[in-house]
Amino acid sequence: LILDEMSYLLAANRSAEAEESVKLGLQKDPNNAILWSVLASLYDKKASDATEEAVMTEWYGKAEEAYKKSLELDPKFFDSYFNVGVLYNNRAAYEYEKCNAFKSDAEYTKCKTGADEIYLKAVPFFEQAHELNAEDVQTIQQLMKLYARSNDQPKYEAMKALLGE
């Protein structure tokens, strides 16, 4: 019943109520990887909606923690691997946007290096997602972008070939 309620609330875009439902579900079944993943996605949404950087960072941290808990419980859970990769992408995108405000090359370079580090944290998660589902086009596209950014030409070419490019 809790899972049905949670699904309904998520479909109705009632995130706050859905979060309470998920937490109730986790009290009953703390080893449910799907519930941890859903909780992480709700936290990720809060991070994306945040207007203050400190609040956003807090929610991204909670989302990352919940996704990793999901993966700890189910190391074969494709969605959590993919979504934690997306989480890092989103966090890095925010950082790259901040970098554009810097006027000096030194400040920009320092900022970009930090954003690159966050972005590249996604690589092992997308690689694991790809290992679990080698046909997923979005995963292949993400890996292609990541390999291009990290100058890993052989892996970039392998992903490109999988897309028929």
mmCIF file of C-alpha atoms in Angstrom, residues 17-143:
data_model
loop_
_atom_site.group_PDB
_atom_site.id
_atom_site.type_symbol
_atom_site.label_atom_id
_atom_site.label_comp_id
_atom_site.label_asym_id
_atom_site.label_seq_id
_atom_site.Cartn_x
_atom_site.Cartn_y
_atom_site.Cartn_z
ATOM 1 C CA GLU A 17 4.350 13.847 0.276
ATOM 2 C CA ALA A 18 6.126 11.244 -1.849
ATOM 3 C CA GLU A 19 9.286 11.765 0.202
ATOM 4 C CA GLU A 20 7.366 11.076 3.411
ATOM 5 C CA SER A 21 5.880 7.959 1.839
ATOM 6 C CA VAL A 22 9.340 6.758 0.753
ATOM 7 C CA LYS A 23 10.746 7.356 4.235
ATOM 8 C CA LEU A 24 7.853 5.404 5.727
ATOM 9 C CA GLY A 25 8.577 2.606 3.269
ATOM 10 C CA LEU A 26 12.249 2.627 4.286
ATOM 11 C CA GLN A 27 11.258 2.299 7.944
ATOM 12 C CA LYS A 28 9.417 -0.894 7.000
ATOM 13 C CA ASP A 29 12.011 -2.111 4.499
ATOM 14 C CA PRO A 30 15.398 -0.396 5.016
ATOM 15 C CA ASN A 31 17.126 -2.761 2.580
ATOM 16 C CA ASN A 32 14.993 -1.787 -0.399
ATOM 17 C CA ALA A 33 17.383 -0.458 -3.046
ATOM 18 C CA ILE A 34 14.536 0.941 -5.143
ATOM 19 C CA LEU A 35 13.229 3.047 -2.262
ATOM 20 C CA TRP A 36 16.720 4.412 -1.615
ATOM 21 C CA SER A 37 17.003 5.292 -5.296
ATOM 22 C CA VAL A 38 13.620 7.041 -5.291
ATOM 23 C CA LEU A 39 14.626 8.983 -2.179
ATOM 24 C CA ALA A 40 17.860 9.978 -3.915
ATOM 25 C CA SER A 41 15.954 11.230 -6.945
ATOM 26 C CA LEU A 42 13.723 13.332 -4.687
ATOM 27 C CA TYR A 43 16.811 14.814 -3.028
ATOM 28 C CA ASP A 44 18.330 15.438 -6.466
ATOM 29 C CA LYS A 45 15.189 17.359 -7.440
ATOM 30 C CA LYS A 46 15.504 19.463 -4.283
ATOM 31 C CA ALA A 47 19.111 20.221 -5.207
ATOM 32 C CA SER A 48 18.098 21.237 -8.719
ATOM 33 C CA ASP A 49 15.322 23.473 -7.377
ATOM 34 C CA ALA A 50 17.514 25.146 -4.736
ATOM 35 C CA THR A 51 18.319 28.811 -5.203
ATOM 36 C CA GLU A 52 21.134 28.950 -2.650
ATOM 37 C CA GLU A 53 24.379 27.110 -3.323
ATOM 38 C CA ALA A 54 24.754 25.817 0.242
ATOM 39 C CA VAL A 55 21.271 24.288 0.154
ATOM 40 C CA MET A 56 21.891 22.815 -3.284
ATOM 41 C CA THR A 57 25.181 21.295 -2.143
ATOM 42 C CA GLU A 58 23.500 19.780 0.913
ATOM 43 C CA TRP A 59 20.789 18.108 -1.195
ATOM 44 C CA TYR A 60 23.292 16.871 -3.773
ATOM 45 C CA GLY A 61 25.245 15.284 -0.917
ATOM 46 C CA LYS A 62 22.128 13.588 0.438
ATOM 47 C CA ALA A 63 21.182 12.380 -3.036
ATOM 48 C CA GLU A 64 24.662 10.962 -3.616
ATOM 49 C CA GLU A 65 24.554 9.197 -0.252
ATOM 50 C CA ALA A 66 21.119 7.675 -0.953
ATOM 51 C CA TYR A 67 22.132 6.494 -4.447
ATOM 52 C CA LYS A 68 25.254 4.877 -3.023
ATOM 53 C CA LYS A 69 23.141 3.195 -0.324
ATOM 54 C CA SER A 70 20.926 1.863 -3.104
ATOM 55 C CA LEU A 71 23.983 0.481 -4.913
ATOM 56 C CA GLU A 72 25.342 -1.024 -1.721
ATOM 57 C CA LEU A 73 22.071 -2.929 -1.347
ATOM 58 C CA ASP A 74 21.822 -3.894 -5.020
ATOM 59 C CA PRO A 75 25.122 -3.687 -6.923
ATOM 60 C CA LYS A 76 23.286 -4.623 -10.152
ATOM 61 C CA PHE A 77 20.789 -1.740 -10.058
ATOM 62 C CA PHE A 78 21.260 0.046 -13.386
ATOM 63 C CA ASP A 79 19.062 3.051 -12.539
ATOM 64 C CA SER A 80 21.104 4.059 -9.510
ATOM 65 C CA TYR A 81 24.396 3.843 -11.403
ATOM 66 C CA PHE A 82 22.989 5.920 -14.234
ATOM 67 C CA ASN A 83 21.359 8.453 -11.924
ATOM 68 C CA VAL A 84 24.409 9.032 -9.741
ATOM 69 C CA GLY A 85 26.283 9.719 -12.981
ATOM 70 C CA VAL A 86 23.603 12.247 -13.916
ATOM 71 C CA LEU A 87 23.882 13.735 -10.429
ATOM 72 C CA TYR A 88 27.584 14.420 -11.004
ATOM 73 C CA ASN A 89 26.810 15.834 -14.455
ATOM 74 C CA ASN A 90 24.262 18.242 -12.986
ATOM 75 C CA ARG A 91 26.592 19.308 -10.207
ATOM 76 C CA ALA A 92 29.420 19.874 -12.685
ATOM 77 C CA ALA A 93 27.127 21.859 -15.008
ATOM 78 C CA TYR A 94 26.396 24.229 -12.139
ATOM 79 C CA GLU A 95 30.118 24.598 -11.462
ATOM 80 C CA TYR A 96 30.913 25.215 -15.144
ATOM 81 C CA GLU A 97 28.268 27.952 -15.179
ATOM 82 C CA LYS A 98 29.946 29.595 -12.179
ATOM 83 C CA CYS A 99 33.294 29.474 -13.981
ATOM 84 C CA ASN A 100 31.932 31.624 -16.791
ATOM 85 C CA ALA A 101 31.676 34.559 -14.357
ATOM 86 C CA PHE A 102 35.430 34.704 -13.781
ATOM 87 C CA LYS A 103 37.332 37.373 -15.673
ATOM 88 C CA SER A 104 40.890 36.198 -15.043
ATOM 89 C CA ASP A 105 42.281 33.161 -16.800
ATOM 90 C CA ALA A 106 43.812 31.861 -13.566
ATOM 91 C CA GLU A 107 40.495 31.957 -11.686
ATOM 92 C CA TYR A 108 38.640 30.450 -14.626
ATOM 93 C CA THR A 109 41.184 27.642 -14.992
ATOM 94 C CA LYS A 110 41.059 26.844 -11.276
ATOM 95 C CA CYS A 111 37.271 26.789 -11.315
ATOM 96 C CA LYS A 112 37.136 24.667 -14.479
ATOM 97 C CA THR A 113 39.586 22.157 -13.006
ATOM 98 C CA GLY A 114 37.285 21.710 -10.009
ATOM 99 C CA ALA A 115 34.240 21.334 -12.260
ATOM 100 C CA ASP A 116 36.097 18.795 -14.414
ATOM 101 C CA GLU A 117 36.886 16.734 -11.310
ATOM 102 C CA ILE A 118 33.203 16.599 -10.381
ATOM 103 C CA TYR A 119 32.193 15.792 -13.964
ATOM 104 C CA LEU A 120 34.705 12.970 -14.279
ATOM 105 C CA LYS A 121 33.435 11.355 -11.061
ATOM 106 C CA ALA A 122 30.548 10.196 -13.248
ATOM 107 C CA VAL A 123 32.782 7.933 -15.372
ATOM 108 C CA PRO A 124 32.835 4.798 -13.172
ATOM 109 C CA PHE A 125 29.087 5.032 -12.566
ATOM 110 C CA PHE A 126 28.235 5.326 -16.256
ATOM 111 C CA GLU A 127 30.737 2.557 -17.041
ATOM 112 C CA GLN A 128 29.023 0.279 -14.544
ATOM 113 C CA ALA A 129 25.622 1.218 -15.954
ATOM 114 C CA HIS A 130 26.948 0.384 -19.421
ATOM 115 C CA GLU A 131 28.246 -2.947 -18.180
ATOM 116 C CA LEU A 132 24.774 -3.743 -16.825
ATOM 117 C CA ASN A 133 22.949 -2.539 -19.945
ATOM 118 C CA ALA A 134 25.219 -2.236 -22.963
ATOM 119 C CA GLU A 135 22.290 -1.237 -25.206
ATOM 120 C CA ASP A 136 21.276 1.912 -23.326
ATOM 121 C CA VAL A 137 21.837 4.784 -25.744
ATOM 122 C CA GLN A 138 21.810 7.527 -23.098
ATOM 123 C CA THR A 139 24.583 5.777 -21.177
ATOM 124 C CA ILE A 140 26.655 5.391 -24.328
ATOM 125 C CA GLN A 141 26.144 9.077 -25.157
ATOM 126 C CA GLN A 142 27.202 10.128 -21.675
ATOM 127 C CA LEU A 143 30.285 7.934 -21.810
#
